[in-house]
Amino acid sequence: VGKTETNRIATSLLENIKTQIRTEPFEDIYNVIPDKELGRGKFAVVRRCMEKGTGKVYAAKFLRKRRKGQDCRVEVLHEIAVLELTEPNPRIISLHQVYETPAEMVLVLEYAAGGEIFDQCVAEGDEAFTQEEVKQLMRQILEGVDFLHRNNIVHLDLKPQNILLTSGRPLGDIKIVDFGLSRRLCQNQELREIMGTPEYVAPEILNYEPISTATDMWSIGVLAYVMLTGTSPFLGDDKQGTFLNISQINIDYTEDELQDLPASAVDFIQSLLIKEPKCRATAEECLRHRWLQEQAQKTEEDLTSEFCQPAHTSPSTSLSSFCSPSSG
Ligand code: ADP
Ligand code: MG
């Protein structure tokens, strides 16, 4: 995305930042817990830390201000502004405090102890989500995304690594994170080409066509597929192969992975993986979709069949490349 466009969009939200940006040393207020990092991206590292005064645990996202030789402070401020705007919604991670050093900004976030849903998406057997769990999590994801879209915010990087859980087992609630690529849509300005993660990007991104809330809905379609099957529907041998699969909507609904799913789940995915953005279901429509409305029949038979089975049974060999580092 052009620098000027990024700045213009960011600026529209910046006037409203209410969070105090603290300059006292972060280490005076928090102990960084010296276990392994919670996560790491190109420009950010996330660590667990404890607020000394309260003993409460948070996730601190340390963001470099200089990236590729450019000052990106304004982009971090945009991420803060979006987190402020989404504060009332429980499906979106909340922001506790912000610190600034000469080189970094530190976003102190609510800690999601269950980690990324990614891990359970690609897990096997008992570790994997059941179909009922996938439905429950998908409802929550859609509630969060519906809130974003009602506020004209597009996330643009929805994927299993950016959907966290408050706890793993017993299964907690989801929290959407990572608003680094998110944008506020403006009525009279078109927004194009903000690159998310290859496997999850919508055709309009690849074609340099306008971005809308429907762009996120494509990613929700991919996410549903991944959560239900444990495989990535458009993943190619390389980035170009993936992009080709997306632009051709090269997806086979007769594949083994989909055969075992209820027809309503496949219909849900099909209502989202549509080239024309206007034809895709909205978050609100998805919440009303038959697949998510269907109640589990807790009969003896169900408990021993679909109800308790992992959403997917045979892991795909392509998962190793699915795990490769991505842009965000
Ligand atoms: P990036 O822009 O580098 O992808 P993210 O905000 O997605 O940054 O954070 C990177 C990773 O750190 C996430 O995928 C997740 O695993 C972990 N993480 C981020 N925020 C939290 C949080 N609040 N609680 C627990 N883990 C987190
Ligand atoms: Mg991320």
CSV table of C-alpha atoms in Angstrom, one decimal, residues 4-221:
chain,number,residue,atom,x,y,z
A,4,THR,CA,0.5,8.4,1.6
A,5,GLU,CA,-2.6,6.2,1.6
A,6,THR,CA,-1.6,4.4,4.8
A,7,ASN,CA,-0.9,7.7,6.5
A,8,ARG,CA,-4.1,9.3,5.4
A,9,ILE,CA,-6.2,6.4,6.6
A,10,ALA,CA,-4.3,6.2,9.9
A,11,THR,CA,-4.6,9.9,10.5
A,12,SER,CA,-8.4,9.7,10.3
A,13,LEU,CA,-8.4,7.7,13.5
A,14,LEU,CA,-5.4,9.2,15.3
A,15,GLU,CA,-7.2,12.4,16.5
A,16,ASN,CA,-9.2,10.1,18.7
A,17,ILE,CA,-6.5,8.3,20.7
A,18,LYS,CA,-7.3,8.4,24.3
A,19,THR,CA,-4.7,6.0,25.7
A,20,GLN,CA,-1.8,7.6,27.5
A,21,ILE,CA,1.5,6.8,25.9
A,22,ARG,CA,3.9,6.2,28.8
A,23,THR,CA,7.6,6.9,28.6
A,24,GLU,CA,8.7,5.6,32.0
A,25,PRO,CA,10.7,2.4,31.6
A,26,PHE,CA,8.4,-0.6,30.9
A,27,GLU,CA,10.6,-2.8,33.2
A,28,ASP,CA,9.8,-0.5,36.2
A,29,ILE,CA,6.2,-1.5,36.0
A,30,TYR,CA,6.3,-5.0,34.5
A,31,ASN,CA,8.4,-8.1,35.0
A,32,VAL,CA,9.0,-9.8,31.6
A,33,ILE,CA,8.4,-13.5,32.2
A,34,PRO,CA,11.5,-15.2,30.9
A,35,ASP,CA,9.9,-18.2,29.2
A,36,LYS,CA,9.6,-18.6,25.5
A,37,GLU,CA,8.0,-15.8,23.4
A,38,LEU,CA,4.3,-15.9,22.8
A,39,GLY,CA,4.8,-15.0,19.2
A,40,ARG,CA,7.0,-13.2,16.7
A,41,GLY,CA,6.3,-11.5,13.4
A,42,LYS,CA,8.5,-9.4,11.1
A,43,PHE,CA,8.4,-6.3,13.2
A,44,ALA,CA,6.9,-7.5,16.5
A,45,VAL,CA,7.7,-9.8,19.4
A,46,VAL,CA,5.1,-10.7,22.0
A,47,ARG,CA,6.1,-11.7,25.5
A,48,ARG,CA,4.3,-12.6,28.7
A,49,CYS,CA,4.7,-10.1,31.5
A,50,MET,CA,3.4,-9.5,35.0
A,51,GLU,CA,2.3,-6.1,36.3
A,52,LYS,CA,4.4,-5.7,39.5
A,53,GLY,CA,1.7,-3.7,41.3
A,54,THR,CA,-1.2,-6.1,40.7
A,55,GLY,CA,0.5,-9.5,39.9
A,56,LYS,CA,-1.7,-9.6,36.8
A,57,VAL,CA,-0.3,-11.3,33.6
A,58,TYR,CA,-0.5,-9.6,30.2
A,59,ALA,CA,0.9,-10.1,26.7
A,60,ALA,CA,3.2,-7.3,25.7
A,61,LYS,CA,3.6,-6.7,22.0
A,62,PHE,CA,6.9,-4.9,21.3
A,63,LEU,CA,6.7,-3.2,18.0
A,64,ARG,CA,9.7,-1.7,16.2
A,65,LYS,CA,9.0,1.9,15.0
A,66,ARG,CA,11.6,1.8,12.2
A,67,ARG,CA,10.8,-0.7,9.5
A,68,LYS,CA,12.6,-1.0,6.2
A,69,GLY,CA,14.2,2.4,6.8
A,70,GLN,CA,10.9,4.1,7.4
A,71,ASP,CA,9.3,5.5,10.5
A,72,CYS,CA,6.2,3.5,11.2
A,73,ARG,CA,5.1,5.0,14.5
A,74,VAL,CA,1.9,6.3,12.8
A,75,GLU,CA,1.0,2.7,11.9
A,76,VAL,CA,1.3,1.6,15.5
A,77,LEU,CA,-0.8,4.5,16.6
A,78,HIS,CA,-3.4,3.3,14.1
A,79,GLU,CA,-3.4,-0.2,15.7
A,80,ILE,CA,-3.9,1.5,19.1
A,81,ALA,CA,-6.8,3.5,17.8
A,82,VAL,CA,-8.5,0.4,16.4
A,83,LEU,CA,-8.0,-1.4,19.7
A,84,GLU,CA,-9.6,1.5,21.5
A,85,LEU,CA,-12.6,1.5,19.2
A,86,THR,CA,-13.1,-2.2,19.7
A,87,GLU,CA,-12.8,-2.1,23.4
A,88,PRO,CA,-16.5,-2.8,24.2
A,89,ASN,CA,-16.4,-6.1,22.3
A,90,PRO,CA,-15.4,-9.2,24.3
A,91,ARG,CA,-14.4,-11.1,21.1
A,92,ILE,CA,-11.6,-8.7,20.5
A,93,ILE,CA,-8.4,-8.5,22.6
A,94,SER,CA,-8.4,-5.5,24.9
A,95,LEU,CA,-5.6,-3.0,25.3
A,96,HIS,CA,-4.4,-2.3,28.9
A,97,GLN,CA,-1.5,0.2,28.5
A,98,VAL,CA,1.0,1.6,25.9
A,99,TYR,CA,4.7,2.4,26.4
A,100,GLU,CA,7.1,4.1,24.1
A,101,THR,CA,10.9,3.9,24.0
A,102,PRO,CA,13.1,5.6,21.3
A,103,ALA,CA,13.1,2.4,19.2
A,104,GLU,CA,9.8,0.6,20.2
A,105,MET,CA,6.2,0.9,21.1
A,106,VAL,CA,4.9,-1.6,23.6
A,107,LEU,CA,1.2,-2.6,23.5
A,108,VAL,CA,0.2,-4.2,26.8
A,109,LEU,CA,-2.6,-6.5,25.9
A,110,GLU,CA,-5.0,-8.8,27.7
A,111,TYR,CA,-3.3,-12.2,27.9
A,112,ALA,CA,-5.0,-15.0,26.0
A,113,ALA,CA,-3.7,-18.1,27.8
A,114,GLY,CA,-5.0,-20.7,25.3
A,115,GLY,CA,-2.8,-19.6,22.5
A,116,GLU,CA,-3.6,-19.7,18.8
A,117,ILE,CA,-6.5,-21.8,17.4
A,118,PHE,CA,-3.9,-22.7,14.8
A,119,ASP,CA,-2.4,-25.4,17.0
A,120,GLN,CA,-5.7,-27.2,17.4
A,121,CYS,CA,-6.6,-26.7,13.7
A,122,VAL,CA,-3.6,-28.7,12.6
A,123,ALA,CA,-3.7,-31.2,15.6
A,124,GLU,CA,-4.7,-34.8,15.3
A,125,GLY,CA,-7.1,-37.0,17.2
A,126,ASP,CA,-8.2,-35.8,20.7
A,127,GLU,CA,-6.2,-32.6,20.4
A,128,ALA,CA,-8.2,-31.5,17.3
A,129,PHE,CA,-11.4,-29.5,17.6
A,130,THR,CA,-14.7,-31.4,17.4
A,131,GLN,CA,-17.3,-30.3,14.9
A,132,GLU,CA,-19.3,-28.8,17.7
A,133,GLU,CA,-16.3,-26.9,18.9
A,134,VAL,CA,-15.6,-25.5,15.5
A,135,LYS,CA,-19.2,-24.2,15.3
A,136,GLN,CA,-19.0,-22.6,18.7
A,137,LEU,CA,-15.7,-20.9,17.9
A,138,MET,CA,-16.9,-19.9,14.4
A,139,ARG,CA,-20.0,-18.2,16.0
A,140,GLN,CA,-17.7,-16.2,18.3
A,141,ILE,CA,-15.3,-15.2,15.5
A,142,LEU,CA,-18.3,-14.0,13.4
A,143,GLU,CA,-19.6,-12.0,16.4
A,144,GLY,CA,-16.3,-10.2,16.6
A,145,VAL,CA,-16.0,-9.7,12.8
A,146,ASP,CA,-19.7,-8.5,12.7
A,147,PHE,CA,-18.8,-5.9,15.3
A,148,LEU,CA,-15.7,-4.8,13.3
A,149,HIS,CA,-17.7,-4.5,10.1
A,150,ARG,CA,-20.6,-2.6,11.7
A,151,ASN,CA,-17.9,-0.1,12.7
A,152,ASN,CA,-16.5,-0.1,9.2
A,153,ILE,CA,-13.3,-1.7,10.3
A,154,VAL,CA,-11.8,-4.5,8.1
A,155,HIS,CA,-9.2,-6.7,9.7
A,156,LEU,CA,-7.5,-8.0,6.5
A,157,ASP,CA,-5.4,-10.6,8.2
A,158,LEU,CA,-7.9,-13.1,9.6
A,159,LYS,CA,-6.2,-16.5,10.0
A,160,PRO,CA,-5.8,-19.2,12.7
A,161,GLN,CA,-2.6,-17.5,14.0
A,162,ASN,CA,-4.5,-14.3,14.8
A,163,ILE,CA,-7.4,-16.0,16.6
A,164,LEU,CA,-6.5,-16.8,20.2
A,165,LEU,CA,-8.3,-18.6,23.0
A,166,THR,CA,-8.7,-17.5,26.6
A,167,SER,CA,-8.0,-21.2,27.5
A,168,GLY,CA,-7.2,-24.3,25.6
A,169,ARG,CA,-8.7,-27.2,27.6
A,170,PRO,CA,-11.4,-26.8,28.7
A,171,LEU,CA,-12.1,-24.8,25.6
A,172,GLY,CA,-12.4,-21.1,26.3
A,173,ASP,CA,-13.5,-18.1,24.3
A,174,ILE,CA,-11.9,-16.6,21.2
A,175,LYS,CA,-10.1,-13.3,21.1
A,176,ILE,CA,-9.3,-11.7,17.7
A,177,VAL,CA,-5.8,-10.1,17.7
A,178,ASP,CA,-3.3,-8.3,15.3
A,179,PHE,CA,-4.8,-5.2,13.9
A,180,GLY,CA,-1.6,-4.3,12.1
A,181,LEU,CA,-3.1,-4.5,8.7
A,182,SER,CA,-6.6,-3.4,9.6
A,183,ARG,CA,-8.2,-0.4,8.0
A,184,ARG,CA,-11.2,1.9,8.6
A,185,LEU,CA,-13.3,2.0,5.4
A,186,CYS,CA,-14.2,5.5,4.3
A,187,GLN,CA,-17.3,6.1,2.2
A,188,ASN,CA,-15.7,8.3,-0.5
A,189,GLN,CA,-12.3,6.6,-0.6
A,190,GLU,CA,-11.4,3.4,-2.2
A,191,LEU,CA,-8.9,1.1,-0.6
A,192,ARG,CA,-6.8,-1.4,-2.5
A,193,GLU,CA,-4.0,-3.9,-2.2
A,194,ILE,CA,-3.1,-4.5,1.4
A,195,MET,CA,-1.4,-7.8,1.4
A,196,GLY,CA,-2.3,-10.3,4.2
A,197,THR,CA,-1.1,-13.9,4.3
A,198,PRO,CA,-1.1,-15.6,0.9
A,199,GLU,CA,-3.3,-18.6,1.8
A,200,TYR,CA,-6.0,-16.3,3.2
A,201,VAL,CA,-6.1,-13.4,0.8
A,202,ALA,CA,-9.1,-12.7,-1.3
A,203,PRO,CA,-9.1,-12.6,-5.2
A,204,GLU,CA,-9.8,-8.8,-5.1
A,205,ILE,CA,-6.5,-8.2,-3.3
A,206,LEU,CA,-4.6,-10.1,-6.0
A,207,ASN,CA,-6.5,-8.2,-8.8
A,208,TYR,CA,-6.0,-4.8,-7.2
A,209,GLU,CA,-9.7,-4.3,-6.9
A,210,PRO,CA,-11.4,-2.5,-4.1
A,211,ILE,CA,-11.3,-3.9,-0.5
A,212,SER,CA,-14.4,-4.1,1.5
A,213,THR,CA,-15.8,-6.0,4.5
A,214,ALA,CA,-16.4,-8.9,2.1
A,215,THR,CA,-12.6,-9.3,1.8
A,216,ASP,CA,-12.6,-10.5,5.4
A,217,MET,CA,-15.5,-12.8,4.7
A,218,TRP,CA,-13.4,-14.6,2.1
A,219,SER,CA,-10.8,-15.2,4.8
A,220,ILE,CA,-13.5,-16.5,7.1
A,221,GLY,CA,-14.4,-19.0,4.4
